[in-house]
mmCIF file of C-alpha atoms and ligand atoms in Angstrom:
data_model
loop_
_atom_site.group_PDB
_atom_site.id
_atom_site.type_symbol
_atom_site.label_atom_id
_atom_site.label_comp_id
_atom_site.label_asym_id
_atom_site.label_seq_id
_atom_site.Cartn_x
_atom_site.Cartn_y
_atom_site.Cartn_z
ATOM 1 C CA MET D 1 -3.629 -18.789 9.187
ATOM 2 C CA ALA D 2 -4.224 -15.735 7.012
ATOM 3 C CA ARG D 3 -2.854 -15.421 3.495
ATOM 4 C CA HIS D 4 -2.048 -12.101 1.805
ATOM 5 C CA ILE D 5 -1.473 -11.680 -1.905
ATOM 6 C CA TYR D 6 -0.395 -8.545 -3.713
ATOM 7 C CA VAL D 7 -0.992 -8.414 -7.479
ATOM 8 C CA HIS D 8 0.684 -5.641 -9.461
ATOM 9 C CA ASN D 9 -0.967 -4.496 -12.677
ATOM 10 C CA PRO D 10 1.836 -2.636 -14.451
ATOM 11 C CA PHE D 11 -0.296 -0.721 -16.971
ATOM 12 C CA CYS D 12 -1.467 2.912 -16.940
ATOM 13 C CA ALA D 13 -3.093 4.928 -19.701
ATOM 14 C CA ARG D 14 -0.366 7.536 -19.308
ATOM 15 C CA LYS D 15 2.324 8.320 -16.761
ATOM 16 C CA CYS D 16 1.452 10.952 -14.114
ATOM 17 C CA PRO D 17 4.371 13.380 -13.771
ATOM 18 C CA TYR D 18 4.919 12.777 -10.026
ATOM 19 C CA CYS D 19 4.702 8.967 -10.084
ATOM 20 C CA ASP D 20 7.644 6.627 -9.640
ATOM 21 C CA PHE D 21 5.674 3.352 -9.399
ATOM 22 C CA TYR D 22 6.407 0.867 -12.125
ATOM 23 C CA SER D 23 3.892 1.199 -14.944
ATOM 24 C CA ILE D 24 3.920 1.296 -18.723
ATOM 25 C CA SER D 25 1.322 2.340 -21.272
ATOM 26 C CA LYS D 26 1.993 -0.489 -23.751
ATOM 27 C CA THR D 27 -1.393 -2.111 -23.232
ATOM 28 C CA SER D 28 -0.840 -4.462 -26.186
ATOM 29 C CA LEU D 29 1.017 -6.590 -23.596
ATOM 30 C CA CYS D 30 -2.018 -6.868 -21.284
ATOM 31 C CA GLU D 31 -3.387 -10.129 -22.659
ATOM 32 C CA ASN D 32 -0.057 -11.973 -22.396
ATOM 33 C CA PHE D 33 0.753 -10.377 -19.052
ATOM 34 C CA TYR D 34 -2.512 -11.577 -17.483
ATOM 35 C CA LYS D 35 -2.049 -15.063 -18.920
ATOM 36 C CA ALA D 36 1.422 -15.140 -17.361
ATOM 37 C CA ALA D 37 0.028 -13.890 -14.041
ATOM 38 C CA VAL D 38 -2.596 -16.654 -14.023
ATOM 39 C CA ARG D 39 0.207 -19.157 -14.581
ATOM 40 C CA GLU D 40 2.172 -17.610 -11.708
ATOM 41 C CA ALA D 41 -0.841 -17.921 -9.380
ATOM 42 C CA GLU D 42 -1.300 -21.584 -10.373
ATOM 43 C CA LEU D 43 2.408 -22.345 -9.958
ATOM 44 C CA LEU D 44 2.519 -20.692 -6.566
ATOM 45 C CA GLY D 45 -0.605 -22.522 -5.491
ATOM 46 C CA SER D 46 1.016 -25.824 -6.421
ATOM 47 C CA VAL D 47 4.314 -25.222 -4.596
ATOM 48 C CA ILE D 48 3.399 -23.427 -1.383
ATOM 49 C CA SER D 49 2.852 -25.426 1.738
ATOM 50 C CA GLU D 50 0.251 -24.933 4.424
ATOM 51 C CA GLN D 51 2.862 -23.120 6.499
ATOM 52 C CA ASP D 52 3.844 -20.581 3.826
ATOM 53 C CA GLY D 53 2.135 -17.270 4.103
ATOM 54 C CA THR D 54 2.035 -17.173 7.847
ATOM 55 C CA ASN D 55 4.371 -15.351 10.220
ATOM 56 C CA PRO D 56 5.473 -15.052 13.820
ATOM 57 C CA LEU D 57 2.826 -12.421 14.554
ATOM 58 C CA THR D 58 0.038 -14.679 13.298
ATOM 59 C CA ASP D 59 -2.661 -13.196 15.511
ATOM 60 C CA ALA D 60 -2.081 -9.751 14.014
ATOM 61 C CA CYS D 61 -2.592 -10.849 10.412
ATOM 62 C CA GLY D 62 -6.369 -11.053 10.478
ATOM 63 C CA ARG D 63 -8.276 -12.430 7.537
ATOM 64 C CA ASP D 64 -7.074 -13.439 4.057
ATOM 65 C CA THR D 65 -6.536 -10.489 1.732
ATOM 66 C CA VAL D 66 -5.942 -10.027 -1.982
ATOM 67 C CA TYR D 67 -4.941 -6.606 -3.269
ATOM 68 C CA PHE D 68 -4.818 -5.640 -6.963
ATOM 69 C CA GLY D 69 -2.670 -2.494 -7.114
ATOM 70 C CA GLY D 70 -0.682 -0.739 -9.777
ATOM 71 C CA GLY D 71 -0.450 0.881 -12.127
ATOM 72 C CA THR D 72 -4.131 1.088 -12.981
ATOM 73 C CA PRO D 73 -5.816 -2.305 -12.510
ATOM 74 C CA SER D 74 -9.089 -0.820 -13.783
ATOM 75 C CA LEU D 75 -7.505 -0.098 -17.176
ATOM 76 C CA PRO D 76 -7.248 -3.597 -18.743
ATOM 77 C CA ASP D 77 -10.230 -5.589 -19.947
ATOM 78 C CA SER D 78 -12.165 -6.693 -16.835
ATOM 79 C CA ARG D 79 -12.297 -10.223 -18.265
ATOM 80 C CA LEU D 80 -8.521 -10.448 -17.770
ATOM 81 C CA VAL D 81 -8.537 -8.916 -14.287
ATOM 82 C CA CYS D 82 -11.464 -11.021 -13.058
ATOM 83 C CA GLY D 83 -9.952 -14.145 -14.620
ATOM 84 C CA LEU D 84 -6.778 -13.558 -12.633
ATOM 85 C CA LEU D 85 -8.722 -13.043 -9.401
ATOM 86 C CA THR D 86 -10.560 -16.321 -9.977
ATOM 87 C CA ALA D 87 -7.213 -18.095 -10.480
ATOM 88 C CA VAL D 88 -5.744 -16.493 -7.338
ATOM 89 C CA ARG D 89 -8.753 -17.396 -5.190
ATOM 90 C CA LYS D 90 -8.590 -20.996 -6.355
ATOM 91 C CA ALA D 91 -4.804 -21.404 -6.168
ATOM 92 C CA PHE D 92 -4.488 -19.958 -2.659
ATOM 93 C CA ASN D 93 -7.782 -21.335 -1.399
ATOM 94 C CA ILE D 94 -8.789 -17.829 -0.331
ATOM 95 C CA ALA D 95 -11.399 -17.751 2.425
ATOM 96 C CA SER D 96 -14.891 -16.554 1.579
ATOM 97 C CA ASP D 97 -14.649 -13.693 4.121
ATOM 98 C CA ALA D 98 -11.424 -12.335 2.571
ATOM 99 C CA GLU D 99 -10.908 -8.630 1.965
ATOM 100 C CA ILE D 100 -10.358 -8.309 -1.802
ATOM 101 C CA THR D 101 -9.401 -4.852 -3.050
ATOM 102 C CA ILE D 102 -8.911 -3.378 -6.482
ATOM 103 C CA GLU D 103 -7.472 0.063 -7.148
ATOM 104 C CA VAL D 104 -9.650 1.970 -9.580
ATOM 105 C CA ASN D 105 -8.882 5.140 -11.461
ATOM 106 C CA PRO D 106 -11.832 7.556 -11.930
ATOM 107 C CA SER D 107 -11.030 7.762 -15.634
ATOM 108 C CA SER D 108 -11.545 3.998 -16.082
ATOM 109 C CA SER D 109 -14.421 3.379 -13.648
ATOM 110 C CA ASP D 110 -16.851 1.945 -16.138
ATOM 111 C CA PRO D 111 -20.154 0.679 -14.563
ATOM 112 C CA GLY D 112 -19.953 -2.595 -16.527
ATOM 113 C CA LYS D 113 -16.458 -3.283 -15.174
ATOM 114 C CA LEU D 114 -17.519 -2.444 -11.615
ATOM 115 C CA THR D 115 -20.358 -4.954 -11.765
ATOM 116 C CA GLU D 116 -17.995 -7.615 -13.082
ATOM 117 C CA TYR D 117 -15.492 -6.866 -10.279
ATOM 118 C CA LEU D 118 -18.202 -7.385 -7.688
ATOM 119 C CA GLN D 119 -19.345 -10.636 -9.297
ATOM 120 C CA ALA D 120 -15.757 -11.930 -9.413
ATOM 121 C CA GLY D 121 -15.340 -11.367 -5.661
ATOM 122 C CA PHE D 122 -13.772 -7.936 -5.246
ATOM 123 C CA ASN D 123 -15.414 -6.351 -2.207
ATOM 124 C CA ARG D 124 -13.337 -3.216 -1.658
ATOM 125 C CA ILE D 125 -12.457 -0.393 -4.042
ATOM 126 C CA SER D 126 -9.571 1.988 -3.568
ATOM 127 C CA LEU D 127 -10.180 5.023 -5.766
ATOM 128 C CA GLY D 128 -7.249 7.229 -6.820
ATOM 129 C CA VAL D 129 -8.987 10.597 -6.473
ATOM 130 C CA GLN D 130 -5.970 12.648 -5.239
ATOM 131 C CA SER D 131 -8.012 15.884 -5.073
ATOM 132 C CA LEU D 132 -11.438 17.289 -5.874
ATOM 133 C CA ASP D 133 -9.919 20.621 -6.929
ATOM 134 C CA ASP D 134 -9.577 20.844 -10.713
ATOM 135 C CA GLU D 135 -6.561 23.144 -10.490
ATOM 136 C CA VAL D 136 -4.730 20.672 -8.200
ATOM 137 C CA LEU D 137 -5.690 17.781 -10.496
ATOM 138 C CA ARG D 138 -4.270 19.695 -13.458
ATOM 139 C CA THR D 139 -1.026 20.321 -11.566
ATOM 140 C CA LEU D 140 -0.857 16.586 -10.810
ATOM 141 C CA GLY D 141 -1.449 15.810 -14.492
ATOM 142 C CA ARG D 142 -4.359 13.472 -13.713
ATOM 143 C CA LEU D 143 -6.693 12.251 -16.446
ATOM 144 C CA HIS D 144 -9.876 13.011 -14.480
ATOM 145 C CA ASP D 145 -11.470 16.179 -13.111
ATOM 146 C CA SER D 146 -13.346 16.578 -9.828
ATOM 147 C CA LYS D 147 -16.713 15.821 -11.432
ATOM 148 C CA GLY D 148 -15.272 12.595 -12.873
ATOM 149 C CA ALA D 149 -14.084 11.584 -9.399
ATOM 150 C CA VAL D 150 -17.437 12.291 -7.733
ATOM 151 C CA ASP D 151 -19.244 10.431 -10.556
ATOM 152 C CA ALA D 152 -16.874 7.490 -10.057
ATOM 153 C CA ILE D 153 -17.709 7.248 -6.330
ATOM 154 C CA GLU D 154 -21.416 7.335 -7.158
ATOM 155 C CA LYS D 155 -20.996 4.623 -9.806
ATOM 156 C CA ILE D 156 -19.025 2.453 -7.376
ATOM 157 C CA SER D 157 -21.766 2.755 -4.726
ATOM 158 C CA LYS D 158 -24.467 2.136 -7.295
ATOM 159 C CA ALA D 159 -22.675 -1.029 -8.457
ATOM 160 C CA GLY D 160 -23.063 -2.330 -4.891
ATOM 161 C CA PHE D 161 -19.695 -1.664 -3.213
ATOM 162 C CA THR D 162 -19.956 -0.480 0.386
ATOM 163 C CA ASN D 163 -16.272 -0.604 1.303
ATOM 164 C CA ILE D 164 -14.803 2.339 -0.609
ATOM 165 C CA SER D 165 -11.481 4.024 0.020
ATOM 166 C CA ALA D 166 -10.280 7.267 -1.575
ATOM 167 C CA ASP D 167 -6.730 8.628 -1.858
ATOM 168 C CA LEU D 168 -5.804 12.270 -1.412
ATOM 169 C CA ILE D 169 -2.441 13.917 -2.026
ATOM 170 C CA THR D 170 -1.482 16.789 0.268
ATOM 171 C CA GLY D 171 1.246 19.380 -0.145
ATOM 172 C CA VAL D 172 0.585 20.029 -3.838
ATOM 173 C CA PRO D 173 1.496 23.586 -4.885
ATOM 174 C CA GLY D 174 -1.702 25.666 -4.834
ATOM 175 C CA GLU D 175 -3.563 23.289 -2.490
ATOM 176 C CA THR D 176 -5.124 24.647 0.728
ATOM 177 C CA LEU D 177 -6.270 23.069 3.984
ATOM 178 C CA ASP D 178 -9.755 24.460 3.358
ATOM 179 C CA GLY D 179 -9.818 22.683 0.004
ATOM 180 C CA ILE D 180 -8.747 19.390 1.581
ATOM 181 C CA ARG D 181 -11.408 19.713 4.266
ATOM 182 C CA LYS D 182 -14.046 20.261 1.577
ATOM 183 C CA ASP D 183 -12.840 17.147 -0.284
ATOM 184 C CA ILE D 184 -13.026 15.063 2.895
ATOM 185 C CA GLN D 185 -16.532 16.351 3.660
ATOM 186 C CA THR D 186 -17.606 15.375 0.121
ATOM 187 C CA PHE D 187 -16.136 11.892 0.597
ATOM 188 C CA LYS D 188 -18.041 11.511 3.860
ATOM 189 C CA ASP D 189 -21.280 12.653 2.223
ATOM 190 C CA LEU D 190 -20.757 10.165 -0.616
ATOM 191 C CA GLY D 191 -20.262 7.231 1.768
ATOM 192 C CA VAL D 192 -16.463 6.795 1.482
ATOM 193 C CA LYS D 193 -15.361 4.643 4.443
ATOM 194 C CA HIS D 194 -11.569 4.909 4.283
ATOM 195 C CA ILE D 195 -9.319 7.840 3.345
ATOM 196 C CA SER D 196 -5.585 7.690 2.617
ATOM 197 C CA THR D 197 -3.727 11.002 2.615
ATOM 198 C CA TYR D 198 -0.237 10.988 1.163
ATOM 199 C CA SER D 199 2.154 13.934 1.198
ATOM 200 C CA LEU D 200 3.424 14.738 -2.266
ATOM 201 C CA SER D 201 6.974 13.490 -2.513
ATOM 202 C CA ILE D 202 9.241 14.692 -5.262
ATOM 203 C CA GLU D 203 10.976 11.562 -6.548
ATOM 204 C CA GLU D 204 14.137 11.639 -8.583
ATOM 205 C CA GLY D 205 13.650 10.572 -12.184
ATOM 206 C CA THR D 206 10.095 11.985 -12.453
ATOM 207 C CA PRO D 207 9.089 15.125 -14.415
ATOM 208 C CA PHE D 208 8.054 16.640 -11.032
ATOM 209 C CA PHE D 209 11.639 16.324 -9.837
ATOM 210 C CA GLU D 210 12.806 18.514 -12.697
ATOM 211 C CA ARG D 211 9.939 20.935 -12.201
ATOM 212 C CA TYR D 212 10.008 21.299 -8.419
ATOM 213 C CA LYS D 213 13.334 20.072 -7.044
ATOM 214 C CA LYS D 214 14.488 23.632 -6.311
ATOM 215 C CA THR D 215 11.150 25.303 -5.610
ATOM 216 C CA ILE D 216 8.918 22.914 -3.701
ATOM 217 C CA GLU D 217 9.961 24.273 -0.291
ATOM 218 C CA ASP D 218 9.206 27.843 -1.453
ATOM 219 C CA LEU D 219 5.857 26.812 -2.895
ATOM 220 C CA VAL D 220 4.895 24.618 0.069
ATOM 221 C CA PRO D 221 7.066 25.449 3.117
ATOM 222 C CA PRO D 222 7.560 22.418 5.425
ATOM 223 C CA GLU D 223 5.730 24.095 8.333
ATOM 224 C CA GLU D 224 2.719 24.725 6.060
ATOM 225 C CA GLU D 225 2.813 21.107 4.875
ATOM 226 C CA ARG D 226 2.892 19.884 8.503
ATOM 227 C CA ALA D 227 0.031 22.222 9.482
ATOM 228 C CA MET D 228 -1.910 20.781 6.543
ATOM 229 C CA TYR D 229 -1.164 17.249 7.783
ATOM 230 C CA HIS D 230 -2.419 18.015 11.305
ATOM 231 C CA GLY D 231 -5.421 20.008 10.066
ATOM 232 C CA THR D 232 -6.346 17.147 7.736
ATOM 233 C CA ARG D 233 -5.999 14.561 10.459
ATOM 234 C CA GLU D 234 -8.016 16.622 12.960
ATOM 235 C CA PHE D 235 -10.820 17.103 10.448
ATOM 236 C CA LEU D 236 -10.859 13.408 9.568
ATOM 237 C CA ASN D 237 -11.100 12.546 13.263
ATOM 238 C CA GLU D 238 -13.881 15.136 13.760
ATOM 239 C CA LEU D 239 -15.890 13.387 11.029
ATOM 240 C CA GLY D 240 -15.410 9.997 12.688
ATOM 241 C CA TYR D 241 -12.492 8.667 10.609
ATOM 242 C CA GLU D 242 -10.005 7.153 13.037
ATOM 243 C CA THR D 243 -6.374 7.593 12.011
ATOM 244 C CA TYR D 244 -4.726 4.207 12.455
ATOM 245 C CA GLU D 245 -1.523 4.789 10.490
ATOM 246 C CA ILE D 246 0.389 7.932 9.496
ATOM 247 C CA SER D 247 -1.404 8.130 6.116
ATOM 248 C CA ASN D 248 -4.597 6.159 6.709
ATOM 249 C CA SER D 249 -7.907 6.851 8.455
ATOM 250 C CA ALA D 250 -11.120 4.842 8.480
ATOM 251 C CA LEU D 251 -14.632 4.811 9.858
ATOM 252 C CA PRO D 252 -15.092 2.069 12.511
ATOM 253 C CA GLY D 253 -14.843 -1.387 10.965
ATOM 254 C CA PHE D 254 -13.196 -0.217 7.724
ATOM 255 C CA LYS D 255 -9.431 -0.301 8.380
ATOM 256 C CA SER D 256 -7.589 -1.903 5.481
ATOM 257 C CA ILE D 257 -6.740 -5.437 6.553
ATOM 258 C CA HIS D 258 -4.316 -5.830 3.653
ATOM 259 C CA ASN D 259 -2.331 -2.677 4.436
ATOM 260 C CA SER D 260 -2.359 -3.550 8.142
ATOM 261 C CA SER D 261 -0.733 -6.866 7.243
ATOM 262 C CA TYR D 262 2.318 -4.920 5.969
ATOM 263 C CA TRP D 263 2.638 -2.931 9.205
ATOM 264 C CA ASN D 264 2.207 -6.137 11.204
ATOM 265 C CA SER D 265 5.150 -7.760 9.355
ATOM 266 C CA CYS D 266 2.857 -10.431 7.912
ATOM 267 C CA GLU D 267 4.101 -12.447 4.984
ATOM 268 C CA TYR D 268 2.601 -11.835 1.553
ATOM 269 C CA PHE D 269 2.973 -13.259 -1.926
ATOM 270 C CA ALA D 270 3.744 -11.125 -4.987
ATOM 271 C CA ILE D 271 2.228 -11.660 -8.418
ATOM 272 C CA GLY D 272 3.053 -9.537 -11.481
ATOM 273 C CA ALA D 273 5.930 -7.488 -12.894
ATOM 274 C CA GLY D 274 6.996 -4.886 -10.338
ATOM 275 C CA ALA D 275 5.269 -6.743 -7.448
ATOM 276 C CA HIS D 276 7.107 -7.228 -4.153
ATOM 277 C CA GLY D 277 6.547 -9.931 -1.540
ATOM 278 C CA TYR D 278 7.807 -11.175 1.800
ATOM 279 C CA LEU D 279 8.182 -14.833 2.649
ATOM 280 C CA GLY D 280 10.156 -16.514 5.413
ATOM 281 C CA ASP D 281 13.390 -14.579 5.718
ATOM 282 C CA MET D 282 13.217 -13.107 2.230
ATOM 283 C CA ARG D 283 11.921 -9.849 0.834
ATOM 284 C CA TYR D 284 11.636 -10.513 -2.871
ATOM 285 C CA GLY D 285 10.160 -9.087 -6.012
ATOM 286 C CA HIS D 286 9.672 -9.197 -9.738
ATOM 287 C CA ARG D 287 11.827 -6.839 -11.766
ATOM 288 C CA ASP D 288 10.199 -3.806 -13.383
ATOM 289 C CA ASP D 289 10.042 -5.510 -16.771
ATOM 290 C CA VAL D 290 6.768 -6.844 -18.188
ATOM 291 C CA GLU D 291 8.392 -8.699 -21.065
ATOM 292 C CA ALA D 292 10.889 -10.511 -18.819
ATOM 293 C CA TYR D 293 8.000 -11.377 -16.512
ATOM 294 C CA ILE D 294 5.894 -12.881 -19.311
ATOM 295 C CA GLU D 295 8.844 -14.894 -20.574
ATOM 296 C CA GLU D 296 9.741 -16.185 -17.123
ATOM 297 C CA MET D 297 6.214 -17.146 -16.108
ATOM 298 C CA ASN D 298 5.751 -19.012 -19.389
ATOM 299 C CA THR D 299 8.878 -21.074 -18.921
ATOM 300 C CA ILE D 300 9.625 -21.468 -15.190
ATOM 301 C CA THR D 301 8.871 -24.876 -13.735
ATOM 302 C CA ALA D 302 7.135 -25.479 -10.429
ATOM 303 C CA ASP D 303 10.390 -26.939 -9.072
ATOM 304 C CA ALA D 304 12.389 -23.847 -10.088
ATOM 305 C CA TYR D 305 9.814 -21.526 -8.487
ATOM 306 C CA LYS D 306 9.868 -23.609 -5.312
ATOM 307 C CA ALA D 307 13.673 -23.573 -5.295
ATOM 308 C CA PHE D 308 13.621 -19.765 -5.599
ATOM 309 C CA LEU D 309 11.275 -19.449 -2.622
ATOM 310 C CA GLU D 310 13.606 -21.729 -0.692
ATOM 311 C CA GLY D 311 16.615 -19.547 -1.422
ATOM 312 C CA ASN D 312 18.032 -20.662 -4.791
ATOM 313 C CA LYS D 313 18.105 -17.500 -6.887
ATOM 314 C CA SER D 314 20.254 -18.526 -9.808
ATOM 315 C CA GLY D 315 19.296 -17.907 -13.415
ATOM 316 C CA LEU D 316 16.020 -16.024 -13.030
ATOM 317 C CA LYS D 317 15.040 -13.031 -15.152
ATOM 318 C CA SER D 318 12.110 -11.571 -13.276
ATOM 319 C CA LEU D 319 12.119 -12.988 -9.745
ATOM 320 C CA TYR D 320 14.875 -11.732 -7.467
ATOM 321 C CA ALA D 321 15.641 -11.679 -3.756
ATOM 322 C CA GLU D 322 15.841 -8.101 -2.496
ATOM 323 C CA GLU D 323 16.978 -8.795 1.034
ATOM 324 C CA MET D 324 17.477 -11.733 3.375
ATOM 325 C CA LEU D 325 16.368 -10.805 6.873
ATOM 326 C CA GLY D 326 18.097 -12.018 10.013
ATOM 327 C CA ARG D 327 16.592 -11.837 13.504
ATOM 328 C CA GLU D 328 17.915 -8.316 14.101
ATOM 329 C CA ASP D 329 16.601 -7.083 10.740
ATOM 330 C CA LYS D 330 13.177 -8.421 11.677
ATOM 331 C CA MET D 331 13.290 -6.619 15.028
ATOM 332 C CA ARG D 332 14.180 -3.362 13.239
ATOM 333 C CA GLU D 333 11.327 -3.923 10.775
ATOM 334 C CA VAL D 334 8.837 -4.363 13.601
ATOM 335 C CA ALA D 335 10.103 -1.076 15.068
ATOM 336 C CA PHE D 336 9.861 1.020 11.926
ATOM 337 C CA LEU D 337 6.665 -0.515 10.579
ATOM 338 C CA ARG D 338 4.776 -0.402 13.878
ATOM 339 C CA LEU D 339 5.909 3.142 14.659
ATOM 340 C CA ARG D 340 3.890 4.231 11.620
ATOM 341 C CA THR D 341 0.719 2.984 13.318
ATOM 342 C CA THR D 342 -1.198 4.815 16.019
ATOM 343 C CA ASP D 343 -1.273 1.636 18.154
ATOM 344 C CA GLY D 344 2.528 1.750 18.123
ATOM 345 C CA ILE D 345 4.809 -1.039 19.238
ATOM 346 C CA LEU D 346 3.118 -3.677 21.363
ATOM 347 C CA LEU D 347 5.842 -4.521 23.835
ATOM 348 C CA ASP D 348 4.366 -7.810 25.075
ATOM 349 C CA GLU D 349 3.938 -9.077 21.520
ATOM 350 C CA PHE D 350 7.535 -8.130 20.692
ATOM 351 C CA LYS D 351 8.779 -10.020 23.742
ATOM 352 C CA LYS D 352 6.651 -13.051 22.856
ATOM 353 C CA VAL D 353 8.017 -13.192 19.290
ATOM 354 C CA PHE D 354 11.677 -12.374 19.892
ATOM 355 C CA GLY D 355 12.131 -13.497 23.503
ATOM 356 C CA ILE D 356 13.667 -10.185 24.521
ATOM 357 C CA GLU D 357 12.363 -6.824 25.753
ATOM 358 C CA PHE D 358 12.112 -4.120 23.059
ATOM 359 C CA ASP D 359 13.813 -1.686 25.440
ATOM 360 C CA ASP D 360 16.798 -3.991 25.795
ATOM 361 C CA VAL D 361 17.326 -3.969 22.028
ATOM 362 C CA PHE D 362 16.609 -0.294 21.300
ATOM 363 C CA GLU D 363 17.443 1.292 24.673
ATOM 364 C CA LYS D 364 19.255 4.363 23.327
ATOM 365 C CA ALA D 365 16.714 5.173 20.583
ATOM 366 C CA VAL D 366 13.799 4.774 23.021
ATOM 367 C CA LYS D 367 15.352 6.930 25.767
ATOM 368 C CA THR D 368 16.492 9.695 23.401
ATOM 369 C CA ASN D 369 13.147 10.004 21.642
ATOM 370 C CA ILE D 370 11.110 9.896 24.866
ATOM 371 C CA ALA D 371 13.377 12.649 26.286
ATOM 372 C CA LYS D 372 12.789 14.738 23.143
ATOM 373 C CA GLY D 373 9.014 14.291 23.500
ATOM 374 C CA LEU D 374 8.776 12.407 20.196
ATOM 375 C CA LEU D 375 7.871 9.008 21.629
ATOM 376 C CA GLU D 376 5.531 8.117 24.479
ATOM 377 C CA ARG D 377 5.037 5.015 26.583
ATOM 378 C CA LYS D 378 1.471 4.025 27.486
ATOM 379 C CA GLU D 379 1.358 0.899 29.621
ATOM 380 C CA ARG D 380 2.929 -1.793 27.399
ATOM 381 C CA THR D 381 2.991 0.225 24.149
ATOM 382 C CA LEU D 382 5.393 2.749 22.638
ATOM 383 C CA ARG D 383 4.174 5.208 20.050
ATOM 384 C CA LEU D 384 4.883 8.512 18.376
ATOM 385 C CA THR D 385 3.595 11.681 20.035
ATOM 386 C CA ARG D 386 1.992 14.467 18.016
ATOM 387 C CA SER D 387 5.433 16.098 17.551
ATOM 388 C CA GLY D 388 6.844 12.651 16.823
ATOM 389 C CA LEU D 389 4.388 12.291 13.933
ATOM 390 C CA ASP D 390 5.899 15.426 12.368
ATOM 391 C CA LEU D 391 9.346 13.925 12.609
ATOM 392 C CA ALA D 392 8.405 10.300 12.056
ATOM 393 C CA ASN D 393 11.182 9.727 9.540
ATOM 394 C CA VAL D 394 13.812 11.139 11.904
ATOM 395 C CA VAL D 395 12.570 9.008 14.827
ATOM 396 C CA ILE D 396 12.371 5.871 12.696
ATOM 397 C CA GLU D 397 15.933 6.485 11.485
ATOM 398 C CA ASP D 398 17.105 6.013 15.111
ATOM 399 C CA PHE D 399 15.749 2.459 15.092
ATOM 400 C CA LEU D 400 17.412 1.378 11.852
HETATM 401 S S1 SF4 Q 501 -2.335 6.384 -12.469
HETATM 402 FE FE1 SF4 Q 501 -1.284 5.959 -10.515
HETATM 403 S S2 SF4 Q 501 0.252 4.371 -10.973
HETATM 404 FE FE2 SF4 Q 501 -0.440 5.223 -12.953
HETATM 405 S S3 SF4 Q 501 1.059 6.802 -13.436
HETATM 406 FE FE3 SF4 Q 501 -0.637 7.842 -12.356
HETATM 407 S S4 SF4 Q 501 -0.064 7.805 -10.161
HETATM 408 FE FE4 SF4 Q 501 1.272 6.329 -11.249
#
């Protein structure tokens, strides 16, 4: 049985203008937040049973994983972050071969912190580079420049990490495919094993929405953005990075086990304000409110936490149920999560879990998208074609 835990650090030095993740810059709350998170890990550890944290697709869930995301987990004092990891490992009895990731920002990649992360058990770093072009980084409002990002990768390697991932954002006004290719080549030369490439999305409520809501398609026409996506993917593949999900590519042996657990519908626990989890039939989360989180974790009893996980949601400030999933919801989730992966939907596995053929449930969506050339059947798998990848959201919509 594999366990997966997502920990959300809700602090950032400053808000990037395109970001709609939950984060605040009031770092005076860090100390109390981390204490509360340790208590949450201990409470969870005391109330979960051996069965919790597994799922119908058990074989697909691989090894235990812990993922510290954010926000900027590398911002707070490493004593707090490492203390929380120690509590999580103990409370969940995390296996010694677990994949344990921390997201690091180049502007807070201090060598001393990196060494402490390694000693505490982190064995994978996900670095938020976004670009190695200073002009693009300025547009994105990032705190680091390209030299800072390259230095950060070198420091991470020097500290002893071998499993390093870097994020890139594509479709930023002023960005070119040539520039992205250069960035990827630099990553390869520096020993980066995993690359995530996300298309810039203009989210309502962000400063970017105000700045670009009317102009983004003039600045980066959709066909140019798609050509950039394909060009990026082809170059990654040429360099040996295998694309295993729409936004993720890795050298052999370095796929993210934690992220794969999401696409395999594995269950995972959520720790921290703004964290989301999935357990049994429930998708749940903590509200985007650090103060409510601290208060709740300092006062909630083990019985009340257990009752929440079992479906009693009354009277809680931070924890809330987002969605209760029935059998059909779960089938739809398998469809839209697995379609994001290059392995696609494994038809035998679907039949084994749900006792029915995928085609019998989604007959119309399958037939229509195969006829349009967006979906292809290879033996007992169904996956997006190259054109399907361009229209992934439209295809997925047909399965919802
Ligand atoms: S550092 Fe990351 S999480 Fe924080 S504001 Fe910027 S993009 Fe968002």
